[in-house]
CSV table of C-alpha atoms and ligand atoms in Angstrom, one decimal:
chain,number,residue,atom,x,y,z
O,22,MET,CA,-8.8,-29.5,-6.5
O,23,THR,CA,-7.3,-26.1,-5.6
O,24,VAL,CA,-7.7,-22.6,-6.3
O,25,LEU,CA,-4.5,-20.4,-7.5
O,26,ILE,CA,-4.7,-16.9,-6.3
O,27,CYS,CA,-2.2,-14.8,-7.8
O,28,GLY,CA,-1.8,-11.5,-5.8
O,29,GLY,CA,-3.6,-12.9,-2.9
O,30,ALA,CA,-1.7,-10.5,-0.4
O,31,GLY,CA,-3.4,-7.4,-2.0
O,32,TYR,CA,-6.5,-5.4,-1.4
O,33,ILE,CA,-8.7,-7.2,-3.6
O,34,GLY,CA,-6.9,-10.6,-3.4
O,35,SER,CA,-7.0,-10.8,0.7
O,36,HIS,CA,-10.9,-10.1,0.6
O,37,CYS,CA,-11.2,-12.8,-2.1
O,38,ILE,CA,-9.1,-15.7,-0.3
O,39,ARG,CA,-11.9,-15.3,2.4
O,40,ILE,CA,-15.1,-15.6,0.2
O,41,PHE,CA,-13.3,-18.8,-1.3
O,42,ALA,CA,-12.6,-20.1,2.2
O,43,GLU,CA,-16.0,-19.6,3.2
O,44,ARG,CA,-17.1,-21.3,0.4
O,45,GLY,CA,-14.9,-24.5,1.3
O,46,GLU,CA,-12.4,-23.9,-1.4
O,47,ASP,CA,-8.8,-25.1,-1.1
O,48,ILE,CA,-6.3,-22.0,-1.7
O,49,VAL,CA,-2.7,-21.6,-2.4
O,50,VAL,CA,-1.5,-17.8,-3.1
O,51,LEU,CA,1.4,-16.6,-4.9
O,52,ASP,CA,2.4,-13.0,-4.0
O,53,ASN,CA,5.8,-11.1,-4.5
O,54,LEU,CA,4.7,-8.6,-1.5
O,55,GLU,CA,5.9,-5.5,-3.5
O,56,THR,CA,2.4,-4.2,-3.0
O,57,GLY,CA,0.5,-6.9,-1.1
O,58,HIS,CA,0.8,-7.6,2.6
O,59,ARG,CA,2.0,-10.8,4.3
O,60,GLU,CA,-0.4,-9.7,7.2
O,61,ALA,CA,-3.2,-9.9,4.9
O,62,LEU,CA,-3.0,-13.7,4.5
O,63,PRO,CA,-4.8,-15.9,7.0
O,64,ALA,CA,-2.6,-18.7,8.4
O,65,TYR,CA,-4.5,-21.3,6.7
O,66,VAL,CA,-3.3,-20.4,3.4
O,67,LYS,CA,-0.4,-22.1,1.9
O,68,PHE,CA,1.7,-18.8,0.3
O,69,TYR,CA,4.6,-18.8,-2.2
O,70,HIS,CA,6.6,-15.8,-1.9
O,71,ALA,CA,7.5,-15.3,-5.7
O,72,ASP,CA,7.0,-13.3,-8.7
O,73,ILE,CA,4.6,-14.0,-11.2
O,74,ARG,CA,7.2,-13.8,-13.8
O,75,ASP,CA,9.5,-16.4,-12.2
O,76,ALA,CA,8.7,-19.4,-14.3
O,77,LYS,CA,10.5,-21.9,-11.9
O,78,ALA,CA,8.7,-20.6,-9.0
O,79,LEU,CA,5.5,-20.8,-11.0
O,80,SER,CA,6.2,-24.5,-12.2
O,81,GLN,CA,6.8,-25.3,-8.5
O,82,VAL,CA,3.7,-24.3,-7.5
O,83,PHE,CA,1.8,-26.2,-10.0
O,84,GLU,CA,4.0,-29.4,-9.4
O,85,GLU,CA,3.3,-29.2,-5.9
O,86,ASN,CA,-0.6,-28.6,-5.9
O,87,GLN,CA,-3.4,-29.7,-7.7
O,88,ILE,CA,-4.6,-26.3,-9.4
O,89,GLU,CA,-8.0,-26.3,-11.2
O,90,ALA,CA,-8.2,-22.8,-11.5
O,91,VAL,CA,-6.2,-19.2,-11.2
O,92,ILE,CA,-7.5,-16.1,-10.0
O,93,HIS,CA,-5.0,-13.5,-11.6
O,94,PHE,CA,-4.7,-10.4,-9.3
O,95,CYS,CA,-0.9,-9.5,-9.9
O,96,ALA,CA,-0.6,-6.0,-11.3
O,97,TYR,CA,0.4,-2.6,-10.9
O,98,SER,CA,-2.3,-0.3,-10.8
O,99,LEU,CA,-1.5,3.2,-10.7
O,100,VAL,CA,-2.9,5.2,-13.5
O,101,GLY,CA,-0.6,8.1,-12.9
O,102,GLU,CA,2.6,6.0,-12.8
O,103,SER,CA,1.9,4.2,-15.5
O,104,VAL,CA,1.8,7.2,-17.7
O,105,GLU,CA,5.4,8.1,-16.3
O,106,LYS,CA,6.6,4.6,-16.5
O,107,PRO,CA,4.8,2.7,-19.1
O,108,LEU,CA,7.4,0.0,-19.5
O,109,LYS,CA,7.2,-1.1,-15.9
O,110,TYR,CA,3.4,-1.7,-16.7
O,111,PHE,CA,4.0,-3.5,-19.5
O,112,ASP,CA,6.9,-5.6,-18.1
O,113,ASN,CA,4.9,-6.6,-15.0
O,114,ASN,CA,1.3,-6.6,-16.0
O,115,VAL,CA,1.7,-8.0,-19.6
O,116,GLY,CA,5.0,-9.9,-18.9
O,117,GLY,CA,3.2,-11.4,-15.7
O,118,MET,CA,-0.1,-12.6,-18.0
O,119,ILE,CA,2.3,-14.5,-20.6
O,120,ALA,CA,4.2,-16.5,-17.7
O,121,ILE,CA,0.8,-17.6,-16.0
O,122,LEU,CA,-0.8,-18.6,-19.1
O,123,GLN,CA,2.4,-20.6,-20.2
O,124,ALA,CA,2.3,-22.1,-16.9
O,125,MET,CA,-1.1,-23.1,-17.2
O,126,GLN,CA,-0.7,-24.5,-20.6
O,127,LYS,CA,2.2,-26.5,-19.6
O,128,TYR,CA,0.1,-28.1,-16.6
O,129,GLY,CA,-3.1,-28.3,-18.5
O,130,VAL,CA,-4.9,-25.9,-16.2
O,131,ASN,CA,-7.8,-24.3,-18.1
O,132,ARG,CA,-9.6,-21.7,-16.0
O,133,MET,CA,-8.9,-18.4,-15.3
O,134,ILE,CA,-10.5,-15.5,-13.6
O,135,PHE,CA,-8.8,-12.1,-14.6
O,136,SER,CA,-9.2,-8.9,-12.8
O,137,SER,CA,-9.7,-6.1,-15.8
O,138,SER,CA,-10.3,-2.8,-15.4
O,139,ALA,CA,-13.2,0.0,-16.4
O,140,ALA,CA,-9.6,1.8,-17.3
O,141,VAL,CA,-10.2,-0.3,-20.4
O,142,TYR,CA,-12.9,1.8,-21.8
O,143,GLY,CA,-11.3,5.1,-21.4
O,144,ASP,CA,-13.2,8.1,-21.8
O,145,PRO,CA,-16.9,6.7,-22.3
O,146,LEU,CA,-19.2,7.8,-25.2
O,147,HIS,CA,-22.0,7.2,-22.6
O,148,VAL,CA,-23.0,6.0,-19.4
O,149,PRO,CA,-23.7,3.4,-18.0
O,150,ILE,CA,-21.0,1.6,-19.8
O,151,LEU,CA,-21.9,-1.8,-21.5
O,152,GLU,CA,-19.2,-4.7,-22.1
O,153,THR,CA,-20.0,-4.4,-25.9
O,154,ASP,CA,-18.7,-0.6,-25.7
O,155,GLU,CA,-15.6,0.7,-27.4
O,156,THR,CA,-12.4,-0.1,-25.4
O,157,ASN,CA,-10.1,3.0,-26.0
O,158,PRO,CA,-7.8,3.1,-23.1
O,159,THR,CA,-6.3,6.7,-22.0
O,160,ASN,CA,-3.3,5.4,-20.1
O,161,PRO,CA,-0.7,2.8,-20.3
O,162,TYR,CA,-2.2,0.8,-16.9
O,163,GLY,CA,-5.9,0.7,-18.9
O,164,GLU,CA,-3.9,-0.2,-22.0
O,165,SER,CA,-1.9,-3.1,-20.2
O,166,LYS,CA,-5.1,-4.4,-19.1
O,167,ARG,CA,-6.9,-4.6,-22.5
O,168,ILE,CA,-3.6,-6.3,-23.7
O,169,MET,CA,-3.9,-9.0,-21.0
O,170,GLU,CA,-7.7,-9.3,-21.9
O,171,ARG,CA,-7.0,-9.9,-25.5
O,172,MET,CA,-4.0,-12.4,-25.0
O,173,ILE,CA,-6.6,-14.3,-22.5
O,174,ASP,CA,-8.8,-14.3,-25.6
O,175,TRP,CA,-6.2,-15.7,-28.3
O,176,VAL,CA,-4.9,-18.1,-26.1
O,177,SER,CA,-8.6,-19.4,-25.5
O,178,LYS,CA,-9.4,-19.5,-29.5
O,179,THR,CA,-6.8,-22.1,-29.9
O,180,SER,CA,-6.8,-24.2,-26.3
O,181,SER,CA,-8.9,-25.3,-23.9
O,182,LEU,CA,-8.7,-22.3,-21.7
O,183,ARG,CA,-11.9,-20.6,-20.5
O,184,TYR,CA,-11.7,-17.3,-18.8
O,185,VAL,CA,-13.9,-14.7,-17.3
O,186,SER,CA,-12.4,-10.9,-17.4
O,187,LEU,CA,-13.7,-8.7,-14.8
O,188,ARG,CA,-13.8,-5.1,-15.3
O,189,TYR,CA,-13.7,-3.5,-12.3
O,190,PHE,CA,-15.0,-0.1,-11.5
O,191,ASN,CA,-14.1,1.8,-7.9
O,192,VAL,CA,-13.4,-0.7,-5.8
O,193,ALA,CA,-13.7,0.5,-2.1
O,194,GLY,CA,-14.4,-0.3,1.6
O,195,ALA,CA,-12.9,-2.9,3.7
O,196,ALA,CA,-14.0,-6.3,5.5
O,197,SER,CA,-17.1,-5.6,7.3
O,198,ASP,CA,-15.4,-6.9,10.5
O,199,GLY,CA,-12.6,-4.2,10.2
O,200,THR,CA,-9.7,-6.7,10.3
O,201,ILE,CA,-8.5,-6.4,6.5
O,202,GLY,CA,-8.6,-3.3,4.1
O,203,GLU,CA,-6.5,-0.8,1.7
O,204,ASP,CA,-3.2,-0.2,2.6
O,205,HIS,CA,-1.3,1.5,-0.4
O,206,ARG,CA,2.0,2.7,0.2
O,207,HIS,CA,1.4,5.7,-2.0
O,208,GLU,CA,-2.5,6.4,-1.8
O,209,THR,CA,-4.2,7.9,-4.5
O,210,HIS,CA,-7.6,6.6,-4.0
O,211,LEU,CA,-10.5,8.7,-3.2
O,212,ILE,CA,-12.1,7.2,-0.1
O,213,PRO,CA,-8.8,6.5,1.9
O,214,LEU,CA,-7.4,10.1,1.2
O,215,ILE,CA,-10.7,11.6,2.3
O,216,LEU,CA,-10.2,9.5,5.7
O,217,GLN,CA,-6.9,10.7,6.1
O,218,VAL,CA,-8.5,14.0,7.2
O,219,PRO,CA,-10.2,12.8,10.3
O,220,MET,CA,-7.3,10.6,11.0
O,221,GLY,CA,-5.1,13.8,11.5
O,222,LYS,CA,-2.8,12.8,8.7
O,223,ARG,CA,-4.1,15.2,6.2
O,224,GLU,CA,-5.5,18.8,6.4
O,225,LYS,CA,-7.9,19.0,3.6
O,226,LEU,CA,-8.9,17.1,0.6
O,227,ASN,CA,-8.0,18.1,-2.7
O,228,ILE,CA,-10.9,17.9,-5.2
O,229,PHE,CA,-9.7,17.5,-8.7
O,230,GLY,CA,-11.9,19.7,-10.5
O,231,ASP,CA,-15.3,21.3,-9.9
O,232,GLN,CA,-16.3,22.4,-13.4
O,233,TYR,CA,-17.1,18.9,-15.1
O,234,PRO,CA,-20.3,18.6,-16.8
O,235,THR,CA,-21.9,16.9,-13.9
O,236,LYS,CA,-24.6,17.7,-11.3
O,237,ASP,CA,-22.2,19.3,-8.6
O,238,GLY,CA,-19.5,19.9,-11.1
O,239,THR,CA,-17.3,17.2,-9.8
O,240,CYS,CA,-16.3,13.5,-11.3
O,241,ILE,CA,-18.7,10.8,-10.7
O,242,ARG,CA,-17.6,7.3,-10.0
O,243,ASP,CA,-19.5,4.0,-9.4
O,244,TYR,CA,-18.1,2.8,-6.0
O,245,ILE,CA,-18.2,-1.2,-5.4
O,246,HIS,CA,-17.6,-2.7,-2.2
O,247,VAL,CA,-14.5,-4.7,-2.3
O,248,GLU,CA,-16.6,-8.0,-0.5
O,249,ASP,CA,-19.0,-7.7,-3.3
O,250,LEU,CA,-16.6,-7.8,-5.8
O,251,ALA,CA,-14.9,-10.7,-4.2
O,252,ARG,CA,-18.2,-12.7,-4.3
O,253,ALA,CA,-18.5,-11.9,-7.9
O,254,HIS,CA,-15.1,-13.8,-8.5
O,255,TRP,CA,-16.3,-17.1,-6.7
O,256,ASN,CA,-19.5,-16.7,-9.1
O,257,ALA,CA,-17.3,-16.4,-12.1
O,258,LEU,CA,-15.5,-19.5,-11.2
O,259,ASP,CA,-19.0,-21.5,-10.4
O,260,TYR,CA,-19.8,-20.3,-14.1
O,261,LEU,CA,-16.6,-21.5,-15.4
O,262,ARG,CA,-17.1,-24.9,-13.5
O,263,LYS,CA,-20.8,-25.1,-15.1
O,264,ASP,CA,-19.1,-24.8,-18.7
O,265,GLY,CA,-19.8,-21.0,-19.2
O,266,GLN,CA,-18.3,-19.5,-22.1
O,267,CYS,CA,-15.5,-17.2,-22.2
O,268,MET,CA,-16.4,-13.6,-21.5
O,269,VAL,CA,-15.9,-10.1,-20.1
O,270,CYS,CA,-18.3,-8.7,-17.4
O,271,ASN,CA,-18.4,-5.2,-15.7
O,272,LEU,CA,-18.3,-5.1,-11.8
O,273,GLY,CA,-19.6,-1.9,-10.4
O,274,SER,CA,-22.9,-0.8,-8.2
O,275,GLY,CA,-24.2,0.6,-11.0
O,276,LEU,CA,-24.7,3.7,-9.1
O,277,GLY,CA,-22.8,6.9,-9.5
O,278,TYR,CA,-21.4,9.0,-6.7
O,279,SER,CA,-19.9,12.6,-7.1
O,280,VAL,CA,-16.8,13.7,-5.1
O,281,LYS,CA,-18.8,16.3,-3.3
O,282,GLU,CA,-21.4,13.6,-2.3
O,283,MET,CA,-18.8,11.1,-1.0
O,284,ILE,CA,-17.2,13.9,1.2
O,285,THR,CA,-20.6,14.8,2.5
O,286,ALA,CA,-21.0,10.8,3.1
O,287,ALA,CA,-17.7,10.8,4.6
O,288,LYS,CA,-18.6,13.7,7.0
O,289,ASN,CA,-22.0,11.9,8.1
O,290,VAL,CA,-20.0,8.7,8.9
O,291,THR,CA,-16.9,10.0,10.7
O,292,ARG,CA,-18.9,13.1,12.2
O,293,PHE,CA,-15.9,15.2,11.4
O,294,ASP,CA,-15.2,18.1,9.6
O,295,ILE,CA,-13.6,17.5,6.1
O,296,PRO,CA,-12.1,21.2,4.5
O,297,VAL,CA,-11.6,20.9,1.0
O,298,GLU,CA,-9.7,22.7,-1.8
O,299,VAL,CA,-10.6,22.9,-5.0
O,300,SER,CA,-7.3,22.2,-7.7
O,301,GLN,CA,-7.0,21.4,-11.3
O,302,ASN,CA,-8.5,18.5,-13.1
O,303,ARG,CA,-6.2,15.5,-13.0
O,304,PRO,CA,-5.4,14.6,-16.2
O,305,GLY,CA,-7.2,11.6,-18.0
O,306,ASP,CA,-10.0,11.7,-15.4
O,307,PRO,CA,-13.2,11.4,-17.3
O,308,ALA,CA,-16.4,13.3,-15.8
O,309,LYS,CA,-18.4,10.3,-15.3
O,310,LEU,CA,-18.0,6.4,-15.0
O,311,VAL,CA,-21.0,4.3,-14.2
O,312,ALA,CA,-21.4,0.6,-14.9
O,313,ASP,CA,-24.2,-1.3,-16.7
O,314,ILE,CA,-24.4,-4.4,-14.6
O,315,GLN,CA,-27.1,-6.3,-15.8
O,316,LYS,CA,-24.8,-8.8,-17.5
O,317,ALA,CA,-23.1,-9.8,-13.7
O,318,ARG,CA,-26.7,-10.0,-12.5
O,319,ASN,CA,-27.9,-12.2,-15.3
O,320,VAL,CA,-25.0,-14.3,-16.1
O,321,LEU,CA,-23.0,-14.6,-12.6
O,322,HIS,CA,-26.5,-14.4,-10.6
O,323,TRP,CA,-24.7,-11.6,-8.5
O,324,GLU,CA,-26.2,-8.8,-6.8
O,325,PRO,CA,-24.3,-6.1,-5.0
O,326,GLN,CA,-25.3,-6.1,-1.1
O,327,HIS,CA,-23.5,-3.0,-0.1
O,328,THR,CA,-25.0,-0.3,-2.0
O,329,SER,CA,-25.4,2.6,0.6
O,330,ILE,CA,-22.3,4.5,0.1
O,331,GLU,CA,-22.0,5.5,4.0
O,332,GLU,CA,-22.1,1.8,4.5
O,333,ILE,CA,-19.1,1.4,2.4
O,334,ILE,CA,-17.3,4.5,4.0
O,335,GLU,CA,-18.1,3.1,7.2
O,336,THR,CA,-16.2,-0.3,6.6
O,337,ALA,CA,-13.1,1.8,5.1
O,338,TRP,CA,-13.5,4.0,8.3
O,339,LYS,CA,-13.6,1.0,10.7
O,340,TRP,CA,-10.5,-0.6,9.1
O,341,HIS,CA,-8.6,2.8,9.2
O,342,ARG,CA,-9.4,3.9,12.5
O,343,ASN,CA,-8.3,0.5,14.2
O,344,HIS,CA,-5.2,0.3,11.8
O,345,PRO,CA,-3.8,4.2,11.5
O,346,ASN,CA,-0.6,2.6,10.0
O,347,GLY,CA,-2.5,-0.2,7.7
O,348,TYR,CA,-0.9,-3.5,8.0
O,349,ALA,CA,2.1,-2.2,10.4
O,350,ASP,CA,-0.3,-2.3,13.0
O,351,LYS,CA,-1.4,-5.8,12.7
Y,415,UFG,N1,-10.2,12.6,-6.5
Y,415,UFG,C1,-10.2,13.8,-5.9
Y,415,UFG,N2,-9.4,14.0,-5.1
Y,415,UFG,C2,-8.3,13.2,-4.6
Y,415,UFG,C3,-8.1,11.8,-5.2
Y,415,UFG,C4,-9.4,11.5,-6.1
Y,415,UFG,O1,-11.0,14.7,-6.3
Y,415,UFG,O2,-7.5,13.4,-3.6
Y,415,UFG,C5,-11.5,12.4,-7.4
Y,415,UFG,C6,-10.5,11.8,-9.0
Y,415,UFG,O3,-10.4,12.8,-9.6
Y,415,UFG,C7,-11.8,10.9,-9.3
Y,415,UFG,C8,-12.3,10.3,-8.2
Y,415,UFG,O4,-11.9,11.0,-6.8
Y,415,UFG,O5,-13.0,11.7,-9.7
Y,415,UFG,C9,-12.0,8.7,-7.8
Y,415,UFG,O6,-10.5,8.8,-8.0
Y,415,UFG,P1,-9.7,7.3,-7.8
Y,415,UFG,O7,-8.3,8.1,-7.7
Y,415,UFG,O8,-10.2,7.2,-6.3
Y,415,UFG,O9,-10.2,6.4,-8.8
Y,415,UFG,P2,-10.1,6.5,-10.4
Y,415,UFG,O10,-11.6,6.7,-10.8
Y,415,UFG,O11,-9.1,7.3,-10.6
Y,415,UFG,O12,-9.4,5.0,-10.8
Y,415,UFG,C10,-10.1,4.0,-10.4
Y,415,UFG,C11,-9.0,2.9,-10.1
Y,415,UFG,C12,-8.2,2.7,-11.2
Y,415,UFG,C13,-8.9,2.3,-12.6
Y,415,UFG,C14,-10.2,3.4,-12.9
Y,415,UFG,C15,-10.9,3.2,-13.9
Y,415,UFG,O13,-8.6,3.0,-8.9
Y,415,UFG,O14,-7.4,1.6,-10.9
Y,415,UFG,O15,-10.8,3.6,-11.8
Y,415,UFG,O16,-11.2,4.2,-14.6
Y,415,UFG,F1,-8.3,2.2,-13.9
């Protein structure tokens, strides 16, 4: 039996492929390469270059392979862009979910691991955030993920579909061997932006606000290493194979670091000075997002292994240093 990884050429999908391959899984990948990279895919993987909304292409994948489960990563994920172009997000993210659920139903495939986001919580009432806490997204990206979660849940109530929705916090780092990593055409994430300074691509980092009600005034986030995150996907599939019930589950490290702490850690790792400038708050940024990860520990038998933020930044640094132009250097 085969696992279909939709969006496998992306940042998280490509790390997931490695973990699944290490565990002896047979994998096929579908990706439209709009944000993913062909170079991120290992040679042994069977690859379909197609959009998830292309019903004909999806049928071909299901006809040609004995698909047992779908790991669904295909989505646009830029919060700021989603505010400017909400329909682009609903079209791709929600539309993609409809297409894949229809294909799964047609071909009798009933296991899905879905890549959800902490963005479904919006501005939390308290931290650490529990899965049972209210979801109240503050942007179309988070709303699209909440709709997608709900769609799978409704379908599961009237079919044999079983799912795990994994709510990611801030995914960071790169493969420990430095061969695959983060490469976004339009970079908005903190760690790659900080590392652009020692790479000579940026003079300084803009800190988006230093008057938040946190220990040093800058926003606190929960950074989870991409390999730890990828491992949790395999555990989630194993859980479904053992007849686990449908559920949502947070994936973070359970630890919070401020923007200033991240800059200090990056200085220690790179041994470069990283000049900063404080600018205005970025609209919609909550002061503090930290996951309660007890459920992942208890139910998925999962524990993050890369909990030192310096270690996480070290892996990202190795990737960026060796590939200053991302996958264009491969
Ligand atoms: N930040 C800066 N300067 C920058 C970039 C980021 O100060 O140049 C700050 C942000 O204000 C934020 C923190 O660094 O406090 C992390 O920002 P990121 O953009 O790296 O990540 P976010 O927390 O905004 O977003 C992440 C994911 C989203 C997801 C969200 C869930 O990238 O996909 O968590 O809340 F929706």
